Coordinates of C-alpha atoms in Angstrom, one line a residue:
Chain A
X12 CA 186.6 128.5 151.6
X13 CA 185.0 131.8 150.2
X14 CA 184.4 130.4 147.1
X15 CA 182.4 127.8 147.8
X16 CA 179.9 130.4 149.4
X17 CA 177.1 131.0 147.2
X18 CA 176.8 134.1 145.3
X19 CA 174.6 135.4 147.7
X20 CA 176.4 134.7 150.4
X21 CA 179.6 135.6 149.7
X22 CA 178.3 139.2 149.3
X23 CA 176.9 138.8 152.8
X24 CA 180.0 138.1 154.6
X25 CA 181.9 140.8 152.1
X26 CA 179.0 143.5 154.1
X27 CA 180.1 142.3 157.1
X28 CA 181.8 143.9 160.1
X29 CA 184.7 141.4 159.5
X30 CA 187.2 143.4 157.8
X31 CA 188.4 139.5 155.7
X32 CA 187.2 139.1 152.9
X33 CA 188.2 142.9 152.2
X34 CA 189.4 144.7 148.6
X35 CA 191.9 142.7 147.6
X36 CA 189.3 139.4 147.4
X37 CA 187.0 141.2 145.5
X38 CA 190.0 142.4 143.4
X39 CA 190.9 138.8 142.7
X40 CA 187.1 137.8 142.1
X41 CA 186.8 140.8 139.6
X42 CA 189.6 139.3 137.5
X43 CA 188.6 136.1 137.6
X44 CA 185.2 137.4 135.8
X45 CA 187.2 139.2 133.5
X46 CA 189.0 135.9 132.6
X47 CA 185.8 134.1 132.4
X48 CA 184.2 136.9 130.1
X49 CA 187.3 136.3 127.9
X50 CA 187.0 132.4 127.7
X51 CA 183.2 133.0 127.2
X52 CA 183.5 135.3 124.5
X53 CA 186.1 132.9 122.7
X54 CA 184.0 129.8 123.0
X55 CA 181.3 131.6 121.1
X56 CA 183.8 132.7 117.9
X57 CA 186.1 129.2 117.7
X58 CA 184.6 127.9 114.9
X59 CA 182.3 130.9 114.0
X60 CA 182.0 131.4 110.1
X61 CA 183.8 134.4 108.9
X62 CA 186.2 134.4 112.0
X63 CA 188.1 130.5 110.7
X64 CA 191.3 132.4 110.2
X65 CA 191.7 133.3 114.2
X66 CA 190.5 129.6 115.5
X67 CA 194.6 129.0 116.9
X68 CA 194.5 131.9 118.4
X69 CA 191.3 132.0 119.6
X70 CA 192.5 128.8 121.1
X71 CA 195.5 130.1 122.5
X72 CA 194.0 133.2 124.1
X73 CA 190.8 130.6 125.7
X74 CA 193.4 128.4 127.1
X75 CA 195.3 131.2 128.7
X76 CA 191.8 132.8 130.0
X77 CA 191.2 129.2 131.5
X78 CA 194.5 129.4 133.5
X79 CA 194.2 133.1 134.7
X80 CA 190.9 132.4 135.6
X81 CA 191.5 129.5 138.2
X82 CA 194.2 131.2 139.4
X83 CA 193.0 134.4 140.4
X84 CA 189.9 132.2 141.8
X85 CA 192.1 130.6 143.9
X86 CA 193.6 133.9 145.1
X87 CA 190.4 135.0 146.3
X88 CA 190.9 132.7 149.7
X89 CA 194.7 133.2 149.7
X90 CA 194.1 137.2 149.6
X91 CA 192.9 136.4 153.3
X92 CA 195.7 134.5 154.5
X93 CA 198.3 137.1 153.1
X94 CA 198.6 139.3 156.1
X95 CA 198.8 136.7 158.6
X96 CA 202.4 136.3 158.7
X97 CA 202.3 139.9 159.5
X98 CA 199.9 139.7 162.4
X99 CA 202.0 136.5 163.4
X100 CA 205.1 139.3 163.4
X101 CA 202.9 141.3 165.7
X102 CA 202.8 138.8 168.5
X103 CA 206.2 138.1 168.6
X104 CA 207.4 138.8 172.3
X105 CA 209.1 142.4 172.6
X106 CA 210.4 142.2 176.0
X107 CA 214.2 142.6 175.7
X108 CA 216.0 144.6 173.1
X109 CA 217.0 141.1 171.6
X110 CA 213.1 140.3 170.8
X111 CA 212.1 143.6 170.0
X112 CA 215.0 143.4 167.0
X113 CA 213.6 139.7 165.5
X114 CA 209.8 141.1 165.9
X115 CA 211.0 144.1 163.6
X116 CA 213.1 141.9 161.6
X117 CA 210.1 139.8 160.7
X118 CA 207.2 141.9 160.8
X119 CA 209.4 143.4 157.7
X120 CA 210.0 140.3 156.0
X121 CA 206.4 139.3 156.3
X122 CA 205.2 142.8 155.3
X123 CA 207.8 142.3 151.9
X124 CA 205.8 139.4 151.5
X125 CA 202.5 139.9 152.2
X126 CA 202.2 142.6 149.2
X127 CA 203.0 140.1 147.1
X128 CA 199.7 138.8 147.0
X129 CA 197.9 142.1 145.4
X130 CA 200.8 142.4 143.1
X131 CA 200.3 138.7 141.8
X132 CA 196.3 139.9 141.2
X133 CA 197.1 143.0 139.3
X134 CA 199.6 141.1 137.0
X135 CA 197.4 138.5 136.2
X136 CA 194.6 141.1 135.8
X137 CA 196.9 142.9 133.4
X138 CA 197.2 139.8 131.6
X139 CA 193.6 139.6 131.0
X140 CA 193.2 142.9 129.7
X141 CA 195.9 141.8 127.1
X142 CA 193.9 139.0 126.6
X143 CA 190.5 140.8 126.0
X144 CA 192.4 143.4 123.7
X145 CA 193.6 140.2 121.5
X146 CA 190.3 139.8 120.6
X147 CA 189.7 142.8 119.1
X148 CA 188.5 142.1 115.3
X149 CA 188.8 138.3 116.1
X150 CA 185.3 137.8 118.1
X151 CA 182.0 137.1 117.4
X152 CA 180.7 140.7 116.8
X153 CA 177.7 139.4 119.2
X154 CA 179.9 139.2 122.3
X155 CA 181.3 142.8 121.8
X156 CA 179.9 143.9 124.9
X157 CA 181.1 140.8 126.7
X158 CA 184.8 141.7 126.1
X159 CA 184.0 145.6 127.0
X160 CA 182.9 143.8 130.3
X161 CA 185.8 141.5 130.6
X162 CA 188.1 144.5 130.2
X163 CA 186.1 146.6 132.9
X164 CA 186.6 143.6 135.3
X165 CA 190.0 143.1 134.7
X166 CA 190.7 146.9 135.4
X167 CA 189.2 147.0 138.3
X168 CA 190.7 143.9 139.9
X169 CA 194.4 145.7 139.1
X170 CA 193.5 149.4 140.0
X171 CA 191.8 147.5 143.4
X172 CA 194.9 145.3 143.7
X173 CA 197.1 147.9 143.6
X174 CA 196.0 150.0 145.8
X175 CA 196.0 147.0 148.1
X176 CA 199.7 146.8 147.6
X177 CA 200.4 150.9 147.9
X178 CA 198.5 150.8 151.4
X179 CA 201.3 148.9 152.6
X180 CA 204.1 150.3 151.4
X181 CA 204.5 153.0 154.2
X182 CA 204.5 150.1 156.6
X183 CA 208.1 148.9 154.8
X184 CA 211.4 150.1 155.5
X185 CA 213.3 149.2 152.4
X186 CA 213.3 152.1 150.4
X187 CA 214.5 149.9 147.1
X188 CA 212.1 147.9 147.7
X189 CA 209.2 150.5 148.4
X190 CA 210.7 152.4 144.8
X191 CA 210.8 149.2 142.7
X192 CA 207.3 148.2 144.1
X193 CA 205.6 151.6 143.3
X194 CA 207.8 151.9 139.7
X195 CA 206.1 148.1 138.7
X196 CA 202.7 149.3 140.3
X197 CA 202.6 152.9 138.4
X198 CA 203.8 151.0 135.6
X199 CA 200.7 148.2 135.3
X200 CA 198.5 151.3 136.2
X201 CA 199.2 153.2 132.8
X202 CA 199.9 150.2 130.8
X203 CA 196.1 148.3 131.9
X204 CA 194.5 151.9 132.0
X205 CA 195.5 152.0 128.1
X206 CA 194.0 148.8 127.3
X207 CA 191.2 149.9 129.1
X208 CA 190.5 152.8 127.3
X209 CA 191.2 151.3 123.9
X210 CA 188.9 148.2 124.3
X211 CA 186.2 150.7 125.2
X212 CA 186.5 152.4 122.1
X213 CA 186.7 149.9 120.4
X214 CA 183.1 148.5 121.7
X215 CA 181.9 151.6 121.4
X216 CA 182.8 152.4 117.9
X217 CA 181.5 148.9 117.1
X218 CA 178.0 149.5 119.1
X219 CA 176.3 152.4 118.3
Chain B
X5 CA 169.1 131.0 140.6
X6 CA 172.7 132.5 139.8
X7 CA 173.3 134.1 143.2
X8 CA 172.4 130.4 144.8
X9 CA 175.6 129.3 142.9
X10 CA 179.0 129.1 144.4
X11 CA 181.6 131.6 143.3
X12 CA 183.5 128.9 141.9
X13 CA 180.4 127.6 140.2
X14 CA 179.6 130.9 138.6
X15 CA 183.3 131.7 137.5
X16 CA 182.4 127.9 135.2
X17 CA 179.3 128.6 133.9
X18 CA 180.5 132.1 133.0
X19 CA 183.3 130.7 131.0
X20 CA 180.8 128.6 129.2
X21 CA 179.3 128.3 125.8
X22 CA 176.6 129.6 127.0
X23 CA 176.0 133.4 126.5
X24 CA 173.9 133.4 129.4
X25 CA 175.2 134.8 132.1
X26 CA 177.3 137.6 130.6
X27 CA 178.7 140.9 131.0
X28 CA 175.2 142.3 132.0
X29 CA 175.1 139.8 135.1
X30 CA 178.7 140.6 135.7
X31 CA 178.2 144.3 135.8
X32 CA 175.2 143.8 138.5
X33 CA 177.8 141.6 140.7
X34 CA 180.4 144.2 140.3
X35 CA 178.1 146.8 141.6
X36 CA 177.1 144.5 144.2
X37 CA 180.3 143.7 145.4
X38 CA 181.3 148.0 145.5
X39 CA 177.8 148.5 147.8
X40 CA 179.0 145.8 150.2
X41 CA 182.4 146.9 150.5
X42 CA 181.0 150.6 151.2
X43 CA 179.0 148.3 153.6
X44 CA 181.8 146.8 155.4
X45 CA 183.6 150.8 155.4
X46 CA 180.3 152.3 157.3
X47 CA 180.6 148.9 159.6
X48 CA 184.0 149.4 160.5
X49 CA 183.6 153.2 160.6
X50 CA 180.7 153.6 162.7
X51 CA 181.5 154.4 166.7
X52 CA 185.3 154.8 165.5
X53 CA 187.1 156.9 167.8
X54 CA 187.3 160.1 166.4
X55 CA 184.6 159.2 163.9
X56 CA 181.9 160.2 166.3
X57 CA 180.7 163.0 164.8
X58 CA 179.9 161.2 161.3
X59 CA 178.0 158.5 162.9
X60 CA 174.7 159.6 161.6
X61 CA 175.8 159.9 158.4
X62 CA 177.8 156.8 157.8
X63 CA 174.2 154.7 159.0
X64 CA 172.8 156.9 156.4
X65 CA 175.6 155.5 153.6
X66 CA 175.6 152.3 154.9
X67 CA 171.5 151.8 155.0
X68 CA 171.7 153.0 151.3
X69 CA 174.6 150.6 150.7
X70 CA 172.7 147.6 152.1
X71 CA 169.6 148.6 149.5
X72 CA 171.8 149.4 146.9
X73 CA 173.5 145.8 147.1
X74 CA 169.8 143.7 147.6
X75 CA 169.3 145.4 144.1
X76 CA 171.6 144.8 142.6
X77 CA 172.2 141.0 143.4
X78 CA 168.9 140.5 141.9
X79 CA 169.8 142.1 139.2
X80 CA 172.3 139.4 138.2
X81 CA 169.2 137.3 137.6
X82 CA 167.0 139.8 136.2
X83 CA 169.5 140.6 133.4
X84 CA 169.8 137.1 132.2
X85 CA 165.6 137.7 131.5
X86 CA 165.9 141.2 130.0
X87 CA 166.0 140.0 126.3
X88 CA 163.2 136.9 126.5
X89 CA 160.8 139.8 125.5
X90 CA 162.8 140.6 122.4
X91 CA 163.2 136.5 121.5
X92 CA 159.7 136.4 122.3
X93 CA 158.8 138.6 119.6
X94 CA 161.2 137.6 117.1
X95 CA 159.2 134.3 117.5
X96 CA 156.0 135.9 116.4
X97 CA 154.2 134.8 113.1
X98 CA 155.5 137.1 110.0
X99 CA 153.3 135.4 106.9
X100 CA 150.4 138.2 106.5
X101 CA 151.7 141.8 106.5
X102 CA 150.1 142.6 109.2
X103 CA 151.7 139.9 111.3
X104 CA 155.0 141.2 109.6
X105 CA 153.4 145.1 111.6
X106 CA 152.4 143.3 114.5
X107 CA 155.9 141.2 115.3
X108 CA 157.9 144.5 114.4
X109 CA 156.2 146.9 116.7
X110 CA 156.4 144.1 119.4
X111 CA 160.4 143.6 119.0
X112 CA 160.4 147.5 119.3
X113 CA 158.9 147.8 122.3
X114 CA 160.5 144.9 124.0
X115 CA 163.8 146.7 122.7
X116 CA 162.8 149.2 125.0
X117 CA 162.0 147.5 127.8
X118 CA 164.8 145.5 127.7
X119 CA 167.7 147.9 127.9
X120 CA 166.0 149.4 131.1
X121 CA 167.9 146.4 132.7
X122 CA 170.9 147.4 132.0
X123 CA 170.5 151.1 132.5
X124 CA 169.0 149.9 136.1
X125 CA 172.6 148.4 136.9
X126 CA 173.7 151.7 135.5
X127 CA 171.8 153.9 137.6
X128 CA 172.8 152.0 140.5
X129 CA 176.0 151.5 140.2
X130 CA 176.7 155.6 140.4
X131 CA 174.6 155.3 143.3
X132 CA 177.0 153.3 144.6
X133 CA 180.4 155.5 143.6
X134 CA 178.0 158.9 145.0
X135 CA 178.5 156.6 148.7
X136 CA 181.9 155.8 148.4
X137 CA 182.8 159.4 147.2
X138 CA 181.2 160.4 150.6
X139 CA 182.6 158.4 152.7
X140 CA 185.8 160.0 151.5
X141 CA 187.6 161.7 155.0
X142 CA 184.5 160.0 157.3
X143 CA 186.0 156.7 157.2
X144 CA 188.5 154.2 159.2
X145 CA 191.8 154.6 157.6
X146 CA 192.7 151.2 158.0
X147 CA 189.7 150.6 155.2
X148 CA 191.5 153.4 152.4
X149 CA 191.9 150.6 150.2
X150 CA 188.6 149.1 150.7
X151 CA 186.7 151.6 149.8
X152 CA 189.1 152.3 146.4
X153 CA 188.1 148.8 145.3
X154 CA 184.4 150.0 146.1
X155 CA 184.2 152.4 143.5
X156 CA 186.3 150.8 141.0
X157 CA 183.8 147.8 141.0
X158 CA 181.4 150.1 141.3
X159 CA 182.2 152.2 137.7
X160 CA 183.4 148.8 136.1
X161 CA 179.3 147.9 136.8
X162 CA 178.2 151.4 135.3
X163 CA 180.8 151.0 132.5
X164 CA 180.0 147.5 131.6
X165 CA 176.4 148.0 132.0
X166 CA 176.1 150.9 130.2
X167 CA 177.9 149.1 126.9
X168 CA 175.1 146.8 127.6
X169 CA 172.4 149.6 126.7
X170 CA 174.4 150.9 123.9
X171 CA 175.3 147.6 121.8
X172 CA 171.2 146.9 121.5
X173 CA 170.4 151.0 120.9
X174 CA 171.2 150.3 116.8
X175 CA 168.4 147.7 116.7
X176 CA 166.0 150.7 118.0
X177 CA 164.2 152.5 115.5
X178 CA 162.6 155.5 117.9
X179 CA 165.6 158.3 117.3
X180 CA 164.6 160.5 119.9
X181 CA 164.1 157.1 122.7
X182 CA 168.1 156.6 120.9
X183 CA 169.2 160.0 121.7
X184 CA 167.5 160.4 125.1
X185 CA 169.2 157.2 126.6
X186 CA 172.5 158.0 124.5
X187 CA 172.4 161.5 126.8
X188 CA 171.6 159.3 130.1
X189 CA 174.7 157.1 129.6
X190 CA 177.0 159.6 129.0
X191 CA 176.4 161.6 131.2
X192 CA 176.1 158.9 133.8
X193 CA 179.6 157.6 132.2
X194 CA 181.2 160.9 132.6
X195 CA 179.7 161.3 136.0
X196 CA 180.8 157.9 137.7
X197 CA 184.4 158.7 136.0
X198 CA 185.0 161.7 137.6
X199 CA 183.7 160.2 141.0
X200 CA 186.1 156.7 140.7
X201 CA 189.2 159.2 139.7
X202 CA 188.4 161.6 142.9
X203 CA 188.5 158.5 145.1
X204 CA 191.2 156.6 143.2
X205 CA 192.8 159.9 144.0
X206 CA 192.0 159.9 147.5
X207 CA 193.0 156.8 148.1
X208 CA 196.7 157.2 146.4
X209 CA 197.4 160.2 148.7
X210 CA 196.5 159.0 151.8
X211 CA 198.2 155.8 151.1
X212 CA 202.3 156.4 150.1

């Protein structure tokens, strides 16, 4: 499993001529050190003096951070398997018209599926950067540039991600599907991009 | 060693009480992972059909990728040590007034030294997002989105990074050292934004 490469390793292999693991594993990892970042920064305000009032939701916000984190971990190997029912599709026989009809078919089913992967990363991602701006004003003022980071992270893994769903979409036939996609796509776009921008500002205010 | 640790590992000891590693280790990984994936581009680029004519170039990129990410990754270390010199000095005696001088102008200058870390991740991470934004029309089209999630990692490492710098500038006392990094980092800020929203845009129109 890629994550049980070390560090070290694992950015090896990414080098590599092998085109798995690709963008959308790294988009996955990069949220997952968002989420971390966010757990990180509320383990060091639980508790802290001055911030008592926020210790339930500082709670609430870890325990989510917890979740997103091992789940975007875990998508870091599946990322690499979500394109194989597509190649599967590929090698379907394509002799007779008959065949050449079911290979379409389910190249098209797996293709519907496969993007489902990078659009699973960029929500959870987008839920990270609503985790990070939570803490705004909650969080121990020495961890400001911890959530900055966090929200950087968590950006990136959902700008990555969906571009690794929007590379695909030419490849699909359903043009509902193709419009509903890119509407929920452009739509995390703007909303994370916000977030963004305003935790930034927020650090930055705060730092300098 | 951090990079000796599994991914998975990592992502736990992130999350930790711990603030060490943070967001200053996690904006050297990000850069890291953007250099290898510009790595992987050259890799699948290189003796493309049709790509001929870029080949020198593209070993070019991709010998600078490989240096950029070797780096980097030691950077995730390396930041984890930037600040000993400043807890070193805050350790220093302060009875006599002229300890009280002597620990002072020793913070200072470990002050200094110590946000060169950071602005090193900084410095490299545009590095990195000045070889993805050349790779732009010279590389494989079936690697678009690849080299999209290379410079988003790559400016989340220069953003994060460079909050890194500014959060410990208030603590230094030498205005004009302040205003001659404050100048670096936004530039380098306004710089690497430019480059991830030329690619970003890249990317989106070759892709739907």
């Amino acid at each position: 499993m890629l994550v049980d490469l070390s560090v070290e390793e694992f950015s090896q292999v990414l080098g590599s001529d092998s085109p798995a693991p690709g963008g959308g594993s790294v988009a996955a990892l990069s949220g997952t050190l968002g989420a971390d970042l966010v757990s990180m920064v509320c383990r060091l305000s639980i508790s802290k003096k001055g911030l008592e009032s926020f210790e339930n939701e500082l709670k609430e916000i870890f325990d989510n951070a917890q979740a997103l984190s091992k789940s975007l971990l875990k998508r870091i190997d599946l990322d690499t398997e979500a394109f194989n029912g597509v190649m599967a599709g590929f090698k379907m026989p394509k002799e007779t018209d008959d065949e050449k009809a079911a290979r379409r078919d389910a190249v098209q089913v797996a293709y519907k599926e496969a993007v489902q992967s990078p659009l699973g990363i960029a929500r959870e991602c987008l839920a990270v950067l609503r985790l990070a701006e939570n803490l705004g004003g909650k969080s121990n003022p020495n961890t400001l540039s911890d959530l900055g980071v966090a929200s950087q992270q968590a950006y990136a893994g959902l700008a990555g991600a969906i571009m690794n769903v929007n590379i695909n979409l030419p490849s699909i036939k359903d043009r509902d599907f193709v419009d509903a996609t890119l509407s929920e796509t452009s739509t995390f776009l703007e909303d994370g991009g916000k977030i963004r921008d305003a935790v930034h500002k927020y650090v930055s205010e705060n730092s300098v």
